[in-house]
mmCIF file of C-alpha atoms (C1' of nucleotides) in Angstrom:
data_model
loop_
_atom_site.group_PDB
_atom_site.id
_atom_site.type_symbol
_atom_site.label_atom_id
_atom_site.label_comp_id
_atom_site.label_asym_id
_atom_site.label_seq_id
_atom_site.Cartn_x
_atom_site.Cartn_y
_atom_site.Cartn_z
ATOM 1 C CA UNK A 1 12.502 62.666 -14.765
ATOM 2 C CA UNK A 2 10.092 59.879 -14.200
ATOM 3 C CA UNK A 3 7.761 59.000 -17.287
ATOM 4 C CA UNK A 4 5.271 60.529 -18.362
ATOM 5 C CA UNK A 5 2.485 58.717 -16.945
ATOM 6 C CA UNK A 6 3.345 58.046 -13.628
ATOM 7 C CA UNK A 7 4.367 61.766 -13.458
ATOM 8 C CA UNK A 8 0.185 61.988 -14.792
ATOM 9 C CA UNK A 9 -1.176 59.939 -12.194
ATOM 10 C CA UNK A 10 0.564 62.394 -9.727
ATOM 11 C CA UNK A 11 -1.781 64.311 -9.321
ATOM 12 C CA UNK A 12 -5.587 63.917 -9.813
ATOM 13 C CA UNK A 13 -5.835 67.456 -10.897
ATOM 14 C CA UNK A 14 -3.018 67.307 -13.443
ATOM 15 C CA UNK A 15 -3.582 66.908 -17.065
ATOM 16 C CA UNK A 16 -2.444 63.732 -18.787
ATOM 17 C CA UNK A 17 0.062 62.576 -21.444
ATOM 18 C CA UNK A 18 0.022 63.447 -24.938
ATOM 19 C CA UNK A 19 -2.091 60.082 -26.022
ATOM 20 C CA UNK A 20 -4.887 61.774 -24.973
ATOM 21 C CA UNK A 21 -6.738 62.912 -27.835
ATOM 22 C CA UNK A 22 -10.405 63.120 -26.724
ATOM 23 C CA UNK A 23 -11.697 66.365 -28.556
ATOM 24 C CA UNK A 24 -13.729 68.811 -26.853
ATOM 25 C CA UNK A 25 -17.523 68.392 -27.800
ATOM 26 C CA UNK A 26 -18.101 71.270 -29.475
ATOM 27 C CA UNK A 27 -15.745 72.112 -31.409
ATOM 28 C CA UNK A 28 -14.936 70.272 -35.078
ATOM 29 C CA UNK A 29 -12.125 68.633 -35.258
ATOM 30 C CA UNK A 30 -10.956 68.916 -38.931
ATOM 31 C CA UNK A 31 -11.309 73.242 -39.075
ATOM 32 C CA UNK A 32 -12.067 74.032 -35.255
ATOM 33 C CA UNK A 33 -15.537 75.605 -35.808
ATOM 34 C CA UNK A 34 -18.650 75.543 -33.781
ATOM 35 C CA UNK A 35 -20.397 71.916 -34.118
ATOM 36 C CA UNK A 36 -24.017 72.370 -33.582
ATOM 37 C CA UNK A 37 -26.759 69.894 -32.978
ATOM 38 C CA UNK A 38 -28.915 68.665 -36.174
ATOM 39 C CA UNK A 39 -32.050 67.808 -34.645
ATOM 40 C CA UNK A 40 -33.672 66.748 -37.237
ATOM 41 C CA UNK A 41 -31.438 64.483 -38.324
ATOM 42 C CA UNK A 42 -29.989 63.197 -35.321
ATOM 43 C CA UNK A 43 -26.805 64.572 -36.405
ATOM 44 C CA UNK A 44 -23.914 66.931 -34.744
ATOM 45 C CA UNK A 45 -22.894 69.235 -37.452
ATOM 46 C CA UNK A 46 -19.656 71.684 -37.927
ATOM 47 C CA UNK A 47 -21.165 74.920 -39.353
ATOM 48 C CA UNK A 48 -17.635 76.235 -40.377
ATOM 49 C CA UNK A 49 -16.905 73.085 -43.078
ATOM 50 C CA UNK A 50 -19.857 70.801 -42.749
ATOM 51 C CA UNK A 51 -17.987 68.010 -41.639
ATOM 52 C CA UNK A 52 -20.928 65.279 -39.369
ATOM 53 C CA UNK A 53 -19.273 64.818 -36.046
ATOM 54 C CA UNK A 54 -21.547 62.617 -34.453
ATOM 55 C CA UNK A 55 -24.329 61.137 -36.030
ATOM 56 C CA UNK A 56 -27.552 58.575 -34.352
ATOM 57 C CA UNK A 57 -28.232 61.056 -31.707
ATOM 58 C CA UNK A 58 -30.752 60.432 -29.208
ATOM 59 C CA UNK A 59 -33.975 62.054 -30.116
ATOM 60 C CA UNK A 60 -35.430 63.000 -26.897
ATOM 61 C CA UNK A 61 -39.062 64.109 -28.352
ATOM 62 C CA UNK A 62 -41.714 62.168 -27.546
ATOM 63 C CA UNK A 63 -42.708 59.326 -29.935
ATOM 64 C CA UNK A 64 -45.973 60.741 -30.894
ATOM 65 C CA UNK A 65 -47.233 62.920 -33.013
ATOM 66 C CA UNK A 66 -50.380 65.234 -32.581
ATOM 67 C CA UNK A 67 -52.090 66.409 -35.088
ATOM 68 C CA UNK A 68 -53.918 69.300 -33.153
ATOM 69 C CA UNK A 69 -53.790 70.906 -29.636
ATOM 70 C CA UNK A 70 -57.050 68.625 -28.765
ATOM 71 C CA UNK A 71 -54.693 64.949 -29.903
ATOM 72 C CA UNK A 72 -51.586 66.772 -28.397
ATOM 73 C CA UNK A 73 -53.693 66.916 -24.481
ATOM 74 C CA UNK A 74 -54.898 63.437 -25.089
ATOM 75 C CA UNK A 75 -51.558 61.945 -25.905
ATOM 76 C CA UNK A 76 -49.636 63.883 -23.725
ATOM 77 C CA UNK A 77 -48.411 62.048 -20.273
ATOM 78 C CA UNK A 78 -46.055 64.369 -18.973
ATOM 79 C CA UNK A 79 -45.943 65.394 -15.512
ATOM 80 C CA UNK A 80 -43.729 67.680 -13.521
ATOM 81 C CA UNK A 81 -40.086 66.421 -14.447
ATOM 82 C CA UNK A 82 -38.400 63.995 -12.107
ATOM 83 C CA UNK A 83 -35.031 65.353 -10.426
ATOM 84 C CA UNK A 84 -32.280 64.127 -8.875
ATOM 85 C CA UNK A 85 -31.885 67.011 -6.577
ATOM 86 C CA UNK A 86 -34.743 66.436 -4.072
ATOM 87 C CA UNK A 87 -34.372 63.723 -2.184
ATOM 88 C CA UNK A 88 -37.962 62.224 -3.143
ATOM 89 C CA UNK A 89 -37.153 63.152 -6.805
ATOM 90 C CA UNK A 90 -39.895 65.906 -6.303
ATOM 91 C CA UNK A 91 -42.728 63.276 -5.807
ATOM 92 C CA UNK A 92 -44.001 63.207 -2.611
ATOM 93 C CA UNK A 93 -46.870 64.529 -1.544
ATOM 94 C CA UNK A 94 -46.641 69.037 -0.264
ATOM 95 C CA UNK A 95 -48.907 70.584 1.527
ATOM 96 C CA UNK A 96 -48.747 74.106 1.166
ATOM 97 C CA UNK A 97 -48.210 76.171 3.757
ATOM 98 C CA UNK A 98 -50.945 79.154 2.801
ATOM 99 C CA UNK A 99 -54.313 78.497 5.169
ATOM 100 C CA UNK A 100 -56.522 78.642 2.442
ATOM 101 C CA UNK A 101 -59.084 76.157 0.943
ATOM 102 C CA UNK A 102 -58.838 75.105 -2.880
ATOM 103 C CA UNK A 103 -60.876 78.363 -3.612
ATOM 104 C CA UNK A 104 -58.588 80.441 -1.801
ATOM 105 C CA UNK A 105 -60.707 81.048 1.059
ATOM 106 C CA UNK A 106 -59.132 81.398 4.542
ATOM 107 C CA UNK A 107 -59.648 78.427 7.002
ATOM 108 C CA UNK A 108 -61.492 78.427 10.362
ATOM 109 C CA UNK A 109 -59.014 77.843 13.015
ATOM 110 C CA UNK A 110 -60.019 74.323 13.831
ATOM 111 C CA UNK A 111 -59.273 73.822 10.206
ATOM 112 C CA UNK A 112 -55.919 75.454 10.327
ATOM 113 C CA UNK A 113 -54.611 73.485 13.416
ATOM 114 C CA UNK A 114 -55.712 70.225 11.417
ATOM 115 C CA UNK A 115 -53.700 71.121 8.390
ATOM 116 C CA UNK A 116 -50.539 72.165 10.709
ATOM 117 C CA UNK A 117 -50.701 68.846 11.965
ATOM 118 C CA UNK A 118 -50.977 67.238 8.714
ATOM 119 C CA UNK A 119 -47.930 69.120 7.077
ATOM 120 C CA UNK A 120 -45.949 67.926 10.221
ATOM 121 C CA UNK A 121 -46.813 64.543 10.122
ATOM 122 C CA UNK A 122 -46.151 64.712 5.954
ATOM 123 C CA UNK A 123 -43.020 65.785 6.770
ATOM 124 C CA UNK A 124 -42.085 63.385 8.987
ATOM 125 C CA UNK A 125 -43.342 60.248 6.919
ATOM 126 C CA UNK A 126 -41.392 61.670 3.670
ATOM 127 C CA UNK A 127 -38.030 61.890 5.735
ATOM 128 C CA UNK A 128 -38.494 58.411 7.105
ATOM 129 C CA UNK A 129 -35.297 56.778 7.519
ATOM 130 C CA UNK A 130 -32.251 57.814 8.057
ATOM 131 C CA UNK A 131 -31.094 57.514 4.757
ATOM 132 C CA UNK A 132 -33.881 59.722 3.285
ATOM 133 C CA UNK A 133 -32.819 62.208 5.943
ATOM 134 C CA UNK A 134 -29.407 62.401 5.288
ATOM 135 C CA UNK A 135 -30.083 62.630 1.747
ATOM 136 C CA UNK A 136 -32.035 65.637 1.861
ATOM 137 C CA UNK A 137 -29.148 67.482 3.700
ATOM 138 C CA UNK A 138 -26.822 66.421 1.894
ATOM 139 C CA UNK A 139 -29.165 67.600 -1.728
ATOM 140 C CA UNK A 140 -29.019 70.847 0.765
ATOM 141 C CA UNK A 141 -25.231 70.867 0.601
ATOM 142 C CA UNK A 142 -24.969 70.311 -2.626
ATOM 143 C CA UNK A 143 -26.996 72.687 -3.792
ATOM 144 C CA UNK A 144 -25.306 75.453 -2.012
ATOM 145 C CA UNK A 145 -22.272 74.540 -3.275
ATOM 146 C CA UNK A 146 -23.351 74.183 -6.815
ATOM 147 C CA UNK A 147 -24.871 78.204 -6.141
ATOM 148 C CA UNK A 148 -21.844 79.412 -4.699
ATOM 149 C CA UNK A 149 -19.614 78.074 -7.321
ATOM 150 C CA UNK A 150 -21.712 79.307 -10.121
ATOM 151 C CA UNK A 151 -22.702 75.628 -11.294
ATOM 152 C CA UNK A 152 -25.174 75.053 -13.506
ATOM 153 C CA UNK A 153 -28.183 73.129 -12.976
ATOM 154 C CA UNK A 154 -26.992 69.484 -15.089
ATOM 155 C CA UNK A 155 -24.018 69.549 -12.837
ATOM 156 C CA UNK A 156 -25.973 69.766 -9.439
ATOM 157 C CA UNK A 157 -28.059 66.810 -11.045
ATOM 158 C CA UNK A 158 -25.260 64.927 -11.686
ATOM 159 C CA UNK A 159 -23.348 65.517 -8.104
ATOM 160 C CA UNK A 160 -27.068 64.287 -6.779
ATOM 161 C CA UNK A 161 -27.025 60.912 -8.788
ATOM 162 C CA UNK A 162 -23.517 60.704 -7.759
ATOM 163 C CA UNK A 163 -24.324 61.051 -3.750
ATOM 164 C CA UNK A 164 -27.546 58.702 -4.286
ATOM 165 C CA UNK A 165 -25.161 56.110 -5.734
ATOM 166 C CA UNK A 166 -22.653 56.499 -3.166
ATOM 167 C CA UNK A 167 -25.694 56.467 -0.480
ATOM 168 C CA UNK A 168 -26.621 53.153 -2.211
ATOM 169 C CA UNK A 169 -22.950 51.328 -2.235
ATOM 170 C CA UNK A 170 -23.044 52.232 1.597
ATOM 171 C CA UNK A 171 -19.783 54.512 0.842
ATOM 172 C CA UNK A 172 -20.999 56.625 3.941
ATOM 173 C CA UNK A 173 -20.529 54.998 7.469
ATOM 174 C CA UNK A 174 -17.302 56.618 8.804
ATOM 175 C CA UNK A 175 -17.625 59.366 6.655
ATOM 176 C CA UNK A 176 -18.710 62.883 6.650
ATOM 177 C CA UNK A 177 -22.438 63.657 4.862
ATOM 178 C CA UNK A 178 -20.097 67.176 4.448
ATOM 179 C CA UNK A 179 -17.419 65.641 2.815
ATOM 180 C CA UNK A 180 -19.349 63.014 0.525
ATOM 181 C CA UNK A 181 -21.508 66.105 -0.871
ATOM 182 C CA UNK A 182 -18.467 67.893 -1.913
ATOM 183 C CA UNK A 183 -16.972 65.100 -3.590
ATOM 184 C CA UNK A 184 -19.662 64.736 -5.559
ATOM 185 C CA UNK A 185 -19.496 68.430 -6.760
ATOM 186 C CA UNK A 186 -16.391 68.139 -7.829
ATOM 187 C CA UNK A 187 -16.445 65.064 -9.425
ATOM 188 C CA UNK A 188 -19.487 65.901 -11.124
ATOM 189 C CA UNK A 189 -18.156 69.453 -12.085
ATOM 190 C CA UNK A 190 -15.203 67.603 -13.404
ATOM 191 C CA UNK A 191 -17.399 65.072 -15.720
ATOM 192 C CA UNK A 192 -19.307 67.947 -16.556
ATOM 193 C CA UNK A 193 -16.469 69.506 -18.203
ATOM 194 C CA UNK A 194 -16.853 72.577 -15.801
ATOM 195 C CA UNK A 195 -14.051 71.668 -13.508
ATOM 196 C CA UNK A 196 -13.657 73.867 -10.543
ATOM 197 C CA UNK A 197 -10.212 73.416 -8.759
ATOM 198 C CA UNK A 198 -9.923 71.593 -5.426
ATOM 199 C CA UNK A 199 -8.985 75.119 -3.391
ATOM 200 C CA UNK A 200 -12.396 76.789 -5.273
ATOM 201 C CA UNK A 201 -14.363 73.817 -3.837
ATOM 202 C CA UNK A 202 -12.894 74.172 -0.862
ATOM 203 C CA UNK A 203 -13.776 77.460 -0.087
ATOM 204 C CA UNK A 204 -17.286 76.863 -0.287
ATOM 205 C CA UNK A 205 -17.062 74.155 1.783
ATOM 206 C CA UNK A 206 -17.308 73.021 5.301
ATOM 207 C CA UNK A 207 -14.490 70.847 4.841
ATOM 208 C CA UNK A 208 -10.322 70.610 4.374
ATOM 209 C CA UNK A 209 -9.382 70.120 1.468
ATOM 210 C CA UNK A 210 -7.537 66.781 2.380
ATOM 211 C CA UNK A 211 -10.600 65.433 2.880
ATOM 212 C CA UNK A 212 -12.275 66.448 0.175
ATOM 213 C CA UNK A 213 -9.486 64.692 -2.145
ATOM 214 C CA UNK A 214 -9.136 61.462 0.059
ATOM 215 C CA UNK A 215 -13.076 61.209 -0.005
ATOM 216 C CA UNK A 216 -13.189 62.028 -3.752
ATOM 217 C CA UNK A 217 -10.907 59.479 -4.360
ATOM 218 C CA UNK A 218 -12.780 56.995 -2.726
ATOM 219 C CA UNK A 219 -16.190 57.936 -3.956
ATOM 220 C CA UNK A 220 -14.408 57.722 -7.482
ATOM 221 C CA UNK A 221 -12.681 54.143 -6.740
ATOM 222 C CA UNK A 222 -15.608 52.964 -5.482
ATOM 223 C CA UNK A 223 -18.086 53.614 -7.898
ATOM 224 C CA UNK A 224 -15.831 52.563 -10.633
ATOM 225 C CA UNK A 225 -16.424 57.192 -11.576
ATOM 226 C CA UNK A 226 -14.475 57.513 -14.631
ATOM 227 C CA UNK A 227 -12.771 61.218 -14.214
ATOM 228 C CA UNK A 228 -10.179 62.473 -17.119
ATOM 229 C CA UNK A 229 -7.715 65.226 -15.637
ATOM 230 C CA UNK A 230 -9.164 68.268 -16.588
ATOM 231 C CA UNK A 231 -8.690 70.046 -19.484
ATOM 232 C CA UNK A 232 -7.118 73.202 -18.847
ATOM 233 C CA UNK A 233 -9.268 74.443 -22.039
ATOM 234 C CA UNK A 234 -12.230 74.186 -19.486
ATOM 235 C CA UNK A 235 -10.890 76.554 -17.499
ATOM 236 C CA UNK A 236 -9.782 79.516 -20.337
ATOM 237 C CA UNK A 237 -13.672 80.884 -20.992
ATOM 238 C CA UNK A 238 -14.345 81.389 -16.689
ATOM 239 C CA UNK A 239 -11.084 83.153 -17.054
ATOM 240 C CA UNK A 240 -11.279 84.752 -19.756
ATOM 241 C CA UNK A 241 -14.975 86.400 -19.373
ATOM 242 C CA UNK A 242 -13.508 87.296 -15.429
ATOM 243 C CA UNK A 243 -10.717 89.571 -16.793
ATOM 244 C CA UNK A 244 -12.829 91.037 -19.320
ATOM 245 C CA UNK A 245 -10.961 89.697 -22.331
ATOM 246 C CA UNK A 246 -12.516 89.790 -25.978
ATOM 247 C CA UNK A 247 -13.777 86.684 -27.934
ATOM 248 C CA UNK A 248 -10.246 86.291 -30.066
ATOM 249 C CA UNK A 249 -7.925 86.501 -26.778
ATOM 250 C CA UNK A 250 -9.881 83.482 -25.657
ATOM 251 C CA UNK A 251 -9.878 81.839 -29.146
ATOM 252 C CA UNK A 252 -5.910 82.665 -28.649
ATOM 253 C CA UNK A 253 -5.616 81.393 -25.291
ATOM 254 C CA UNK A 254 -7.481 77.754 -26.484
ATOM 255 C CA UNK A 255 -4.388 77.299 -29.713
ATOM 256 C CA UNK A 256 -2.134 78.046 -27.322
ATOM 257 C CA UNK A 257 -3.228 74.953 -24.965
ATOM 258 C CA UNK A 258 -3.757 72.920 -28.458
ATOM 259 C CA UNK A 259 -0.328 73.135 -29.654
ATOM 260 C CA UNK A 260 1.116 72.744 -26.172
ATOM 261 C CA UNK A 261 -0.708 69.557 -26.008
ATOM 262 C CA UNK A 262 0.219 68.893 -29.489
ATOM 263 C CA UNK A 263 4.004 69.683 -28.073
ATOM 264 C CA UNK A 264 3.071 67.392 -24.858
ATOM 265 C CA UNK A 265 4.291 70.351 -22.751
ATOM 266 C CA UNK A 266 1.624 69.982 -20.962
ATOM 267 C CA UNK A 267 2.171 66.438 -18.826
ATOM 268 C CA UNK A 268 2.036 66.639 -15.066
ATOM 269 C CA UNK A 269 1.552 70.080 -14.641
ATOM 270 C CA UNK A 270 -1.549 71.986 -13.260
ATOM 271 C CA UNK A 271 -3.858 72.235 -16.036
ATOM 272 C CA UNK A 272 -5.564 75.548 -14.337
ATOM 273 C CA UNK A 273 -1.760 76.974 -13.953
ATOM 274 C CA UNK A 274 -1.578 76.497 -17.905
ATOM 275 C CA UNK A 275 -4.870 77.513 -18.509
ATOM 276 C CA UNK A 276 -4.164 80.972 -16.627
ATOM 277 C CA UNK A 277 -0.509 81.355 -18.703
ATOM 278 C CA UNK A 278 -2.710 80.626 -21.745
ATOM 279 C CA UNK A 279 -5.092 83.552 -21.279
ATOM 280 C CA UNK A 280 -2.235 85.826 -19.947
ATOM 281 C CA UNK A 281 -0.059 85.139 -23.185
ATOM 282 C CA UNK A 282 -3.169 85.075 -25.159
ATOM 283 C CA UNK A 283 -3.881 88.589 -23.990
ATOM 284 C CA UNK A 284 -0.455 89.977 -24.504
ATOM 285 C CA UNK A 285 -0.512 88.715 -28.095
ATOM 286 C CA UNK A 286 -3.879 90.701 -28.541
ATOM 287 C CA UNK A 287 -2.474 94.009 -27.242
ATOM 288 C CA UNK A 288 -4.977 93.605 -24.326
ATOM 289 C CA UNK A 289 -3.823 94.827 -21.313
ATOM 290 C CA UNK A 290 -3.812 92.331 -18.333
ATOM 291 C CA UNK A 291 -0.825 92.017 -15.267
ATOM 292 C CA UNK A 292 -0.322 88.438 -14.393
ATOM 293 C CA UNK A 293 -0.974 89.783 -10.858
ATOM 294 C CA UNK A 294 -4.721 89.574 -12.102
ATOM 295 C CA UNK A 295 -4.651 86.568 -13.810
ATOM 296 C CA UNK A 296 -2.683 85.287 -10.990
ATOM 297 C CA UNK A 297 -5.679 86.342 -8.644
ATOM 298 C CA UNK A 298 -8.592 85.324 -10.922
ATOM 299 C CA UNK A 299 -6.599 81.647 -11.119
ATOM 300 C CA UNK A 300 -5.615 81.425 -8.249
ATOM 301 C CA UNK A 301 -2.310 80.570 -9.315
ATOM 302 C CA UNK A 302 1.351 81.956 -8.505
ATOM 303 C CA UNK A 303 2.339 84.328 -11.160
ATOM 304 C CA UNK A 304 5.999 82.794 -10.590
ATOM 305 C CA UNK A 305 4.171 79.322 -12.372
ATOM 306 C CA UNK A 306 2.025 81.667 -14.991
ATOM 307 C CA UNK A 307 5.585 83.105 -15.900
ATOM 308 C CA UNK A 308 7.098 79.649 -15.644
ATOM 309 C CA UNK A 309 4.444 78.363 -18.027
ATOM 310 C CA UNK A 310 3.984 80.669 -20.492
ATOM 311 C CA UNK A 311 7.190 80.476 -21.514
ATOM 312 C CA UNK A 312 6.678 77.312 -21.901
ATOM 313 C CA UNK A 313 3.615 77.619 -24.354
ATOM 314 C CA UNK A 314 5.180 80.280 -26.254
ATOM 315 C CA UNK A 315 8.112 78.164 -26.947
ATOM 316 C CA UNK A 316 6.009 75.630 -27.860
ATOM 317 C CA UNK A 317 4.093 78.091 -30.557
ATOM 318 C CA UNK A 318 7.698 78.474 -31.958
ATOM 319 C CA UNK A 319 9.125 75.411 -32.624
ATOM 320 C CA UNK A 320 5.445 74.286 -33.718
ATOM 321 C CA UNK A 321 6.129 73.801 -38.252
ATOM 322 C CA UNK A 322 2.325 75.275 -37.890
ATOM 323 C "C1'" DA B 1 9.218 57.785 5.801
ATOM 324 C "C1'" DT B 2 11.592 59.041 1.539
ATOM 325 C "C1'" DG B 3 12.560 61.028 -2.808
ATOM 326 C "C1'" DG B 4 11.531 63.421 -6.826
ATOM 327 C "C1'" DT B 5 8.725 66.939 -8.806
ATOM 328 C "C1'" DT B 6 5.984 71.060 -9.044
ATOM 329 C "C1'" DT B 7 4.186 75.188 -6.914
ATOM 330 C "C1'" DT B 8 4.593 78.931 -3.739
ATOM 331 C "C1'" DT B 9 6.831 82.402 -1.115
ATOM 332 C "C1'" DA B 10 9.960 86.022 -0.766
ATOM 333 C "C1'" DC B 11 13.274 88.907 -2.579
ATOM 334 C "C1'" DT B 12 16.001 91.401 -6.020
ATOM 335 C "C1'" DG B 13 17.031 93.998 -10.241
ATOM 336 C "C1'" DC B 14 15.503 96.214 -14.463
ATOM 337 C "C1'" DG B 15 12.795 99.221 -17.361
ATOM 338 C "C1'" DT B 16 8.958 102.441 -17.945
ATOM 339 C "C1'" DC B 17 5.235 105.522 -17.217
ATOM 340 C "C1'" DG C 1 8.596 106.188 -6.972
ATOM 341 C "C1'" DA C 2 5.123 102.848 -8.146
ATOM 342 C "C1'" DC C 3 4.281 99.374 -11.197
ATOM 343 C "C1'" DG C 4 4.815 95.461 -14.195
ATOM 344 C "C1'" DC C 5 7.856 91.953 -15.198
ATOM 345 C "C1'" DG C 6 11.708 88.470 -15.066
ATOM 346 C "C1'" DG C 7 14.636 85.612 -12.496
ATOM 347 C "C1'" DT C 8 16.351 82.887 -8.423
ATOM 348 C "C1'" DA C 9 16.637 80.310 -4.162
ATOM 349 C "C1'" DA C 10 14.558 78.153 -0.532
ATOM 350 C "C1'" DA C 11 10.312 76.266 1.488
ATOM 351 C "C1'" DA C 12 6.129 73.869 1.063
ATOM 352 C "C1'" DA C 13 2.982 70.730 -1.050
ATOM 353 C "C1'" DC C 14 2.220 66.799 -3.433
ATOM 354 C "C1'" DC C 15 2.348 61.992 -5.134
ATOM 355 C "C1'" DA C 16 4.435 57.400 -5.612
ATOM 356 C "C1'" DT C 17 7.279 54.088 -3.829
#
DNA sequence: ATGGTTTTTACTGCGTC
DNA sequence: GACGCGGTAAAAACCAT
């Protein structure tokens, strides 16, 4: 047995020694209750015990005040919100494509051929370069990935400032605009503490997954990404919620991964393969009924290493003093 | 390329509904 | 008998050196 960290450093995927003791955001870490935001006072409160996890939050109001709806016009200055995902950031200029006049009357065809040749010229000028071209397929990519993995709309964000970045640092020449994109998914699913394994990305993507991981780890290197291994935790919910398992199974299934990292079972093995023999164990110490040949299927994991690890974690439960 | 480790594949035996 | 489950051995995949 090697030590523990090189073992770690294995494999990206893997989850890392027992030093690790980053707590998941929203959870407390004195009782284990929900920690929810204090607006007001800039604070991040535990409802179960009270306890202030995080206090000097960022208020992200505006810094006026208005009085009445007539002040709140004047001292408003917001326009449309900026977004990563479009390769102009959603500012350039659109011209629709309806053939109708700002009082929604139809135009003459002279008009119409005008505007047709306006929109394509428009189009041209906003996807100038070659960089602004390959950025909007590659926003393309990413979005479809993000939609076919379910991802939310922060992590597609964050996968587009990762690609701009890596478009910046010149990471691209003698790579694919394919296999940059999907990097940048799953790195930014991973940051976004929504990790989807390497084989899920891969199956929405247009590229092997060797690629994926060699380019990942170069986008990461390169732009100095900081990535923790995954938290198998992450994983338990998706799981949970796909096998139709109640709140307290997943509850279950989240101590189990907490004392086995406690235990430092955990080190150098896949953190989705423990995730799935949390939920299974969890839901066999609820009385609900699941076959590991479904958790097996909804992990996409062996259920020779769901057996292997569960074992594991439920030896782990037993020599815990608790 | 090699070696050590984990995961997967394939197969077998046991108990139960 | 099909099914769920446990175990094993060999193959494959993976990472670090």
């Amino acid at each position: 047995m090697q030590n523990a960290r090189t073992r770690a450093r294995q494999h990206e995927e893997r989850e890392s020694t027992s030093e690790d003791t980053t707590e998941s955001t929203d959870e407390c870490p004195e009782c284990g209750g929900l920690v929810v935001a204090d607006e007001e006072h800039g604070e991040s409160v535990c409802m179960d015990c009270g306890l202030v996890v995080d206090e000097d939050d960022i208020d992200r109001g505006p810094e006026w005040r208005a009085f009445d709806s007539q002040e709140k016009d004047q001292k408003s200055r917001v326009g449309a919100p900026t977004t990563n995902t479009m390769h102009d950031k959603g500012l350039s200029t659109n011209i629709d494509w309806r053939d109708k006049d700002a009082y929604g009357n139809s135009l003459s065809s002279n008009q119409r051929q005008k505007m047709q040749r306006l929109r394509k010229w428009n189009e041209r000028f906003r996807t100038r370069d070659a960089k602004e071209r390959n950025l909007k397929q590659a926003l393309g990519e990413i979005d479809r990935m993000a939609s076919a993995l379910g991802l939310p709309d922060n992590v597609r964000e964050m996968a587009s400032v990762i690609y701009r970045r890596a478009l910046e640092e010149d990471l691209l020449p003698g790579r694919s605009i394919e296999g940059v994109s999907t990097s940048c998914v799953y790195a930014a699913a991973r940051q976004a503490g929504v990790p989807r394994s390497l084989d899920e990305i891969t199956d929405v993507s247009r590229v092997e997954k060797a690629e994926i991981a060699r380019t990942y780890r170069y986008v990461i290197r390169e732009l100095g990404l900081e990535v923790r291994p995954a938290d198998p935790e992450s994983y338990v919910p998706r799981f949970a919620s796909s096998l139709g398992l109640s709140d307290e199974a997943e509850h279950r299934a989240r101590d189990l991964l907490k004392t086995a990292k406690d235990k430092g079972v955990h080190s150098g093995k896949s953190p989705v393969g423990l995730a799935a023999a949390a939920v299974y164990a969890a839901a066999l110490l609820t009385n609900e009924k699941t076959t590991q040949a479904k958790v097996s299927e909804v992990a996409d994991i062996s259920e020779v290493t769901i057996r292997n690890r569960y074992h594991e974690l439920l030896e782990a439960e037993d020599t815990l003093p608790a």
